[in-house]
Coordinates of C-alpha atoms in Angstrom, one line a residue:
D19 CA 60.2 -11.4 -28.8
E20 CA 63.2 -12.8 -30.5
G21 CA 65.0 -9.8 -32.3
S22 CA 63.8 -7.2 -30.2
T23 CA 66.1 -4.9 -28.9
L24 CA 66.0 -2.7 -25.5
A25 CA 65.3 0.6 -28.0
N26 CA 62.7 -1.7 -29.7
M27 CA 60.8 -4.4 -27.4
S28 CA 58.0 -6.2 -28.7
G29 CA 56.1 -9.2 -26.9
E30 CA 53.8 -10.6 -24.5
G31 CA 54.0 -11.1 -20.9
S32 CA 52.2 -10.4 -17.5
A33 CA 52.4 -7.6 -15.0
N34 CA 51.1 -6.2 -11.5
V35 CA 49.5 -2.7 -11.6
I36 CA 51.4 -0.8 -9.0
T37 CA 49.3 2.5 -8.9
D38 CA 45.6 3.2 -10.1
K39 CA 45.8 3.8 -13.9
P40 CA 43.3 6.3 -15.5
V41 CA 42.1 5.3 -19.1
G42 CA 40.7 7.3 -21.6
D43 CA 39.0 10.6 -20.1
G44 CA 40.0 9.4 -16.6
K45 CA 36.7 8.2 -15.4
F46 CA 37.8 4.4 -15.9
R47 CA 40.6 3.6 -13.6
I48 CA 42.3 0.3 -13.2
R49 CA 43.2 -0.7 -9.8
A50 CA 46.3 -1.1 -8.2
G51 CA 47.1 -4.7 -7.3
S52 CA 45.4 -6.0 -10.5
S53 CA 47.4 -8.5 -12.2
A54 CA 46.8 -8.2 -16.5
G55 CA 48.3 -10.0 -19.5
L56 CA 49.9 -7.4 -21.7
K57 CA 51.2 -7.2 -25.1
V58 CA 53.8 -4.5 -26.3
A59 CA 54.8 -3.5 -29.4
N60 CA 57.8 -1.1 -29.9
N61 CA 58.0 -0.4 -26.7
K62 CA 54.6 0.7 -26.3
F63 CA 51.8 -1.0 -24.6
D64 CA 49.5 -2.4 -27.6
G65 CA 47.2 -4.9 -25.5
L66 CA 45.6 -5.8 -22.4
S67 CA 44.1 -9.2 -21.4
G68 CA 42.8 -10.9 -18.5
Q69 CA 40.7 -10.0 -15.6
V70 CA 41.6 -6.6 -13.7
N71 CA 40.1 -4.9 -10.7
F72 CA 38.6 -1.2 -11.9
G73 CA 36.9 1.9 -10.3
Y74 CA 34.6 4.2 -12.5
E75 CA 34.5 7.8 -11.2
N76 CA 33.9 7.5 -7.4
W77 CA 30.4 5.4 -7.3
V78 CA 31.2 2.0 -9.4
E79 CA 33.8 -0.8 -8.6
G80 CA 34.3 -4.1 -10.0
A81 CA 36.2 -6.5 -12.0
I82 CA 36.2 -6.7 -15.7
T83 CA 37.3 -9.5 -18.0
V84 CA 39.4 -8.0 -20.8
E85 CA 40.1 -9.8 -24.1
S86 CA 43.2 -8.0 -25.8
S87 CA 41.6 -4.5 -25.5
K88 CA 44.0 -1.5 -26.3
L89 CA 44.6 0.4 -23.1
E90 CA 43.1 3.5 -24.0
S91 CA 39.8 2.2 -25.0
I92 CA 39.5 -0.8 -23.0
E93 CA 36.5 -3.0 -23.5
G94 CA 34.6 -6.0 -21.9
A95 CA 32.0 -7.3 -19.6
A96 CA 32.1 -6.8 -15.8
D97 CA 30.3 -7.6 -12.4
V98 CA 30.0 -4.6 -10.4
Q99 CA 28.7 -3.0 -7.3
I100 CA 27.7 0.5 -6.6
V101 CA 29.6 2.0 -3.9
A102 CA 28.0 5.7 -3.5
D103 CA 24.7 7.4 -4.2
Q104 CA 24.4 8.4 -8.0
D105 CA 21.3 10.3 -9.4
I106 CA 20.7 9.1 -13.1
G107 CA 17.5 11.2 -13.3
N108 CA 13.9 10.2 -13.4
K109 CA 14.0 10.8 -9.8
L110 CA 15.9 7.6 -9.5
T111 CA 19.1 7.5 -7.3
L112 CA 21.4 4.4 -7.5
K113 CA 22.4 3.2 -3.9
P114 CA 25.2 1.2 -2.6
G115 CA 24.9 -2.5 -2.8
G116 CA 23.2 -4.8 -5.4
A117 CA 24.8 -7.0 -8.2
A118 CA 24.9 -5.3 -11.6
N119 CA 26.5 -6.4 -14.9
I120 CA 27.9 -3.8 -17.3
T121 CA 29.4 -3.6 -20.7
I122 CA 32.4 -1.2 -21.1
A123 CA 33.7 0.2 -24.6
G124 CA 36.1 2.8 -24.8
G125 CA 36.7 3.1 -20.8
A126 CA 32.9 4.1 -20.6
I127 CA 30.1 2.1 -19.3
T128 CA 27.5 1.5 -22.4
E129 CA 25.1 -0.8 -20.9
W130 CA 23.7 -2.0 -17.4
G131 CA 22.1 -5.3 -16.5
G132 CA 21.1 -7.0 -13.3
N133 CA 20.0 -5.7 -10.2
V134 CA 20.8 -2.3 -8.5
R135 CA 20.0 -0.7 -5.2
V136 CA 17.7 2.3 -5.9
Q137 CA 15.7 5.2 -4.4
Y138 CA 13.0 6.4 -6.0
D139 CA 12.1 10.1 -5.0
D140 CA 12.0 10.7 -1.5
W141 CA 9.4 7.6 -0.8
L142 CA 10.4 4.0 -2.4
E143 CA 13.7 2.3 -1.5
G144 CA 14.7 -1.3 -2.9
N145 CA 16.3 -3.5 -5.4
L146 CA 15.4 -2.6 -9.2
A147 CA 15.6 -5.8 -11.7
I148 CA 16.9 -4.3 -15.1
A149 CA 14.2 -5.6 -17.4
S150 CA 16.8 -5.7 -20.4
K151 CA 20.5 -4.6 -20.8
G152 CA 20.8 -0.9 -22.0
P153 CA 22.0 2.4 -21.0
L154 CA 21.3 4.0 -17.6
S155 CA 19.3 6.7 -19.2
S156 CA 16.5 4.2 -20.6
I157 CA 16.5 1.4 -18.0
T158 CA 13.2 -0.2 -17.2
G159 CA 12.3 -2.7 -14.8
E160 CA 10.5 -3.6 -11.3
I161 CA 11.4 -2.2 -8.3
S162 CA 11.0 -4.3 -5.0
G163 CA 11.1 -2.3 -2.0
S164 CA 9.6 -0.4 1.3
L165 CA 7.9 2.7 1.3
L166 CA 10.3 5.2 3.1
Q167 CA 7.2 7.6 4.2
T168 CA 3.7 7.7 4.3
K169 CA 2.2 8.6 0.8
E170 CA -1.3 10.3 0.7
I171 CA -3.3 9.7 -2.4
G172 CA -6.4 12.0 -1.5
D173 CA -8.2 11.0 1.5
F174 CA -6.1 7.4 1.3
K175 CA -2.9 7.2 3.1
V176 CA -0.4 4.4 2.6
L177 CA 1.6 3.9 5.5
S178 CA 5.4 3.8 5.5
G179 CA 6.9 0.3 5.5
A180 CA 4.8 -1.1 3.1
Q181 CA 6.3 -3.8 0.8
L182 CA 5.5 -2.8 -2.7
S183 CA 6.8 -3.8 -6.4
A184 CA 6.8 -0.9 -8.7
G185 CA 7.1 -0.8 -12.5
F186 CA 9.7 1.7 -13.5
S187 CA 10.1 3.3 -17.0
S188 CA 11.4 6.7 -18.2
A189 CA 8.4 8.1 -17.1
G190 CA 9.0 7.2 -13.6
V191 CA 7.3 4.7 -11.6
D192 CA 3.9 4.0 -13.3
T193 CA 2.3 1.3 -11.4
I194 CA 2.5 -0.2 -7.8
S195 CA 1.2 -3.3 -6.2
G196 CA 1.5 -5.5 -3.1
M197 CA 0.1 -5.1 0.3
A198 CA 0.1 -2.2 2.7
R199 CA -1.6 -0.8 5.7
F200 CA -3.6 2.2 5.2
E201 CA -5.7 4.9 6.6
Y202 CA -8.5 6.7 5.2
Q203 CA -9.9 10.1 6.2
D204 CA -9.9 9.8 10.3
W205 CA -12.1 6.7 10.8
L206 CA -10.8 3.5 9.0
I207 CA -7.7 1.5 9.4
G208 CA -6.7 -1.5 7.7
A209 CA -4.7 -3.6 5.0
I210 CA -5.3 -3.4 1.3
T211 CA -3.9 -5.6 -1.3
L212 CA -3.1 -3.5 -4.4
D213 CA -4.2 -4.4 -7.9
P214 CA -1.1 -4.3 -10.3
S215 CA -3.0 -1.7 -12.4
S216 CA -3.0 0.8 -9.4
T217 CA -1.1 3.9 -10.2
I218 CA 0.6 6.1 -7.5
T219 CA -2.3 8.5 -8.2
K220 CA -5.2 6.0 -8.6
I221 CA -5.4 3.1 -5.9
T222 CA -7.3 0.1 -6.6
G223 CA -7.6 -3.0 -4.5
N224 CA -9.1 -5.4 -1.7
V225 CA -9.4 -3.9 1.6
Q226 CA -9.7 -5.5 5.2
A227 CA -10.3 -3.1 7.7
Q228 CA -12.0 -1.8 10.7
L229 CA -12.9 1.4 12.0
S230 CA -10.8 3.5 14.2
D231 CA -13.8 5.9 15.1
D232 CA -17.3 6.3 14.5
H233 CA -18.6 7.3 11.1
A234 CA -21.7 8.4 9.8
P235 CA -21.8 7.7 6.2
G236 CA -23.1 10.8 4.4
G237 CA -23.4 12.6 7.7
G238 CA -27.1 11.3 8.3
D239 CA -28.7 9.6 11.2
F240 CA -26.6 6.2 10.8
T241 CA -23.6 5.4 12.2
L242 CA -21.1 2.8 11.8
R243 CA -19.6 2.5 15.4
Q244 CA -15.5 2.0 16.1
G245 CA -14.4 -1.6 15.7
G246 CA -15.7 -4.4 13.5
G247 CA -14.3 -6.2 10.6
L248 CA -15.0 -4.9 7.1
K249 CA -14.0 -5.9 3.4
A250 CA -14.3 -3.7 0.5
E251 CA -13.2 -3.2 -3.2
F252 CA -11.3 0.3 -3.3
K253 CA -11.4 1.5 -6.8
E254 CA -9.7 4.6 -7.8
S255 CA -9.7 6.1 -4.3
G256 CA -13.3 5.4 -3.8
F257 CA -15.0 2.3 -1.9
D258 CA -17.3 -0.1 -3.3
K259 CA -19.2 -3.4 -2.2
L260 CA -18.7 -3.0 1.7
S261 CA -19.2 -6.0 3.4
G262 CA -18.6 -7.4 6.9
N263 CA -19.8 -7.1 10.6
A264 CA -20.1 -3.8 12.3
N265 CA -21.5 -2.1 15.0
W266 CA -23.9 0.4 14.2
K267 CA -26.2 2.9 16.0
Y268 CA -29.3 5.2 14.6
E269 CA -30.6 8.0 16.1
G270 CA -33.4 9.5 13.6
S271 CA -36.9 10.7 13.8
K272 CA -38.5 7.1 13.8
A273 CA -36.7 5.6 16.8
K274 CA -33.0 5.2 18.4
V275 CA -31.5 1.9 18.4
A276 CA -27.9 0.5 18.3
G277 CA -26.4 -3.1 17.7
S278 CA -24.4 -5.0 15.3
I279 CA -25.0 -5.5 11.5
K280 CA -23.9 -8.0 8.9
L281 CA -23.5 -5.7 5.9
E282 CA -24.3 -7.2 2.4
P283 CA -22.1 -5.6 -0.4
S284 CA -23.1 -2.1 -0.2
N285 CA -22.2 1.4 -1.3
L286 CA -20.5 3.4 1.7
E287 CA -23.2 5.9 1.4
S288 CA -26.1 3.5 1.5
I289 CA -25.5 0.6 3.8
T290 CA -27.7 -2.6 3.8
G291 CA -27.7 -5.5 5.6
E292 CA -29.4 -7.9 8.4
A293 CA -29.0 -6.5 11.9
K294 CA -29.4 -7.2 15.6
A295 CA -30.3 -4.3 17.8
H296 CA -31.9 -2.5 21.1
L297 CA -33.7 0.6 21.8
T298 CA -31.3 3.1 23.2
D299 CA -34.2 5.4 24.1
S300 CA -37.8 5.1 24.9
L301 CA -40.1 5.5 22.1
D302 CA -43.9 6.9 22.2
A303 CA -45.9 4.4 20.3
G304 CA -49.3 6.3 20.5
N305 CA -52.2 5.1 22.5
N306 CA -50.3 5.7 25.7
I307 CA -48.0 3.0 24.7
K308 CA -44.2 3.4 25.3
L309 CA -41.3 1.1 24.0
L310 CA -38.8 1.2 26.7
R311 CA -35.1 0.9 26.4
G312 CA -33.4 -2.6 25.6
G313 CA -35.2 -5.5 24.1
E314 CA -33.9 -8.1 21.5
L315 CA -34.6 -6.7 17.9
A316 CA -34.1 -8.5 14.5
L317 CA -34.4 -5.9 11.8
R318 CA -33.2 -5.0 8.3
V319 CA -31.3 -2.0 7.4
E320 CA -32.0 -0.6 3.9
A321 CA -30.2 2.4 2.4
S322 CA -28.9 3.4 6.0
E323 CA -32.3 3.4 7.7
P324 CA -33.7 0.9 10.1
G325 CA -36.9 -0.9 8.3
T326 CA -39.5 -3.5 9.9
F327 CA -38.5 -5.6 12.9
G328 CA -39.4 -8.4 14.7
G329 CA -38.3 -9.6 18.3
R330 CA -38.7 -8.9 22.0
V331 CA -39.5 -5.4 23.1
N332 CA -40.1 -3.9 26.6
W333 CA -43.1 -1.9 26.9
E334 CA -45.2 0.4 29.4
Y335 CA -48.7 1.4 29.2
D336 CA -50.1 4.4 31.0
K337 CA -47.5 4.3 33.5
W338 CA -49.2 1.4 35.7
L339 CA -48.8 -1.5 33.4
Q340 CA -45.1 -2.9 32.1
G341 CA -43.9 -5.8 30.7
S342 CA -42.3 -7.4 27.3
L343 CA -44.1 -8.2 23.9
Q344 CA -42.6 -10.8 21.4
V345 CA -43.4 -8.7 18.4
A346 CA -44.2 -10.6 15.0
S347 CA -41.7 -9.6 12.4
G348 CA -42.9 -6.8 9.9
S349 CA -43.9 -4.5 12.6
G350 CA -42.8 -1.0 12.1
F351 CA -41.6 1.4 14.8
D352 CA -44.6 3.5 14.5
G353 CA -46.9 0.3 15.3
P354 CA -49.3 -1.3 15.2
Y355 CA -47.6 -4.2 17.2
S356 CA -49.1 -7.8 17.7
G357 CA -47.8 -10.6 19.5
E358 CA -47.5 -12.4 22.6
A359 CA -47.1 -10.1 25.9
E360 CA -46.1 -10.4 29.5
A361 CA -47.0 -7.6 31.9
K362 CA -47.0 -6.7 35.5
V363 CA -48.9 -3.9 37.5
L364 CA -46.7 -1.2 38.6
K365 CA -49.3 0.4 40.8
A366 CA -53.3 0.1 41.7
K367 CA -55.3 1.5 39.0
P368 CA -58.8 2.4 39.6
M369 CA -61.3 0.9 37.2

């Protein structure tokens, strides 16, 4: 300014930063190469203005817009990127990348907003959209990311690679949603669309699946066979309203049959539906009559038990007469049978 002397200079100007300049406790550093407006009073820097590049500790880099701040108490708004991992508690780690915006006061970061790259615990990595600007210790928001490793929830396994959305709060991840591949026990595989009410300990959602191995619900005589196409609701780690198409077999005291079934919404332990089947072993029907393997049966399954049937059965009488019988619907495996029959004589029969 006019009237200043070399011993007592005051005024405003601009300058280039030629080396990193620590501010305050040294965590905040103005980067070399920045250009800034300066205010000088009595040969001392009295204010800083403009946009300067900075680093914070060893994990934040950005540019801050400063409006006449004291150098020792620099403040303003900045757009930043994370450049190194930073553990911030609650199992959350900031990862390099993202596009965050922050508030700086007194040479310290006081508020965070925008989007940051994060890893939660050892199983979820993605982008956290911060819900509202605030301190890192209390941020909340939605993590959109991928599952880093298979997550086991009881007998249910959510497979790695799933694309999930997770609600994050000071308590950690509290809800999850999205679509994921899964395995259930050792016999069912498929995809689940997770309901937004799901938590990491209680899964709820709609399932589309197929059997990866045979499974006997409840360990009984009725078995669902490998393959098929099933739908179900999965509530708090249990199946409900199982439906779709499946292959099946029954090996009980009343008969041995196998075929396909169209499931009506069923409990896993009590399968119900309309089925097609054939005998897989001969069946002694009494009075020297034996039902033979094969045939084309239509029957109803109730509570994982085959009920009455109709259709074509192969039969044999007293080892000398054999043929097929079109059985009327409503017949039981233990007879009696009625319907139109065809037969051939296997060997001569003395009369």
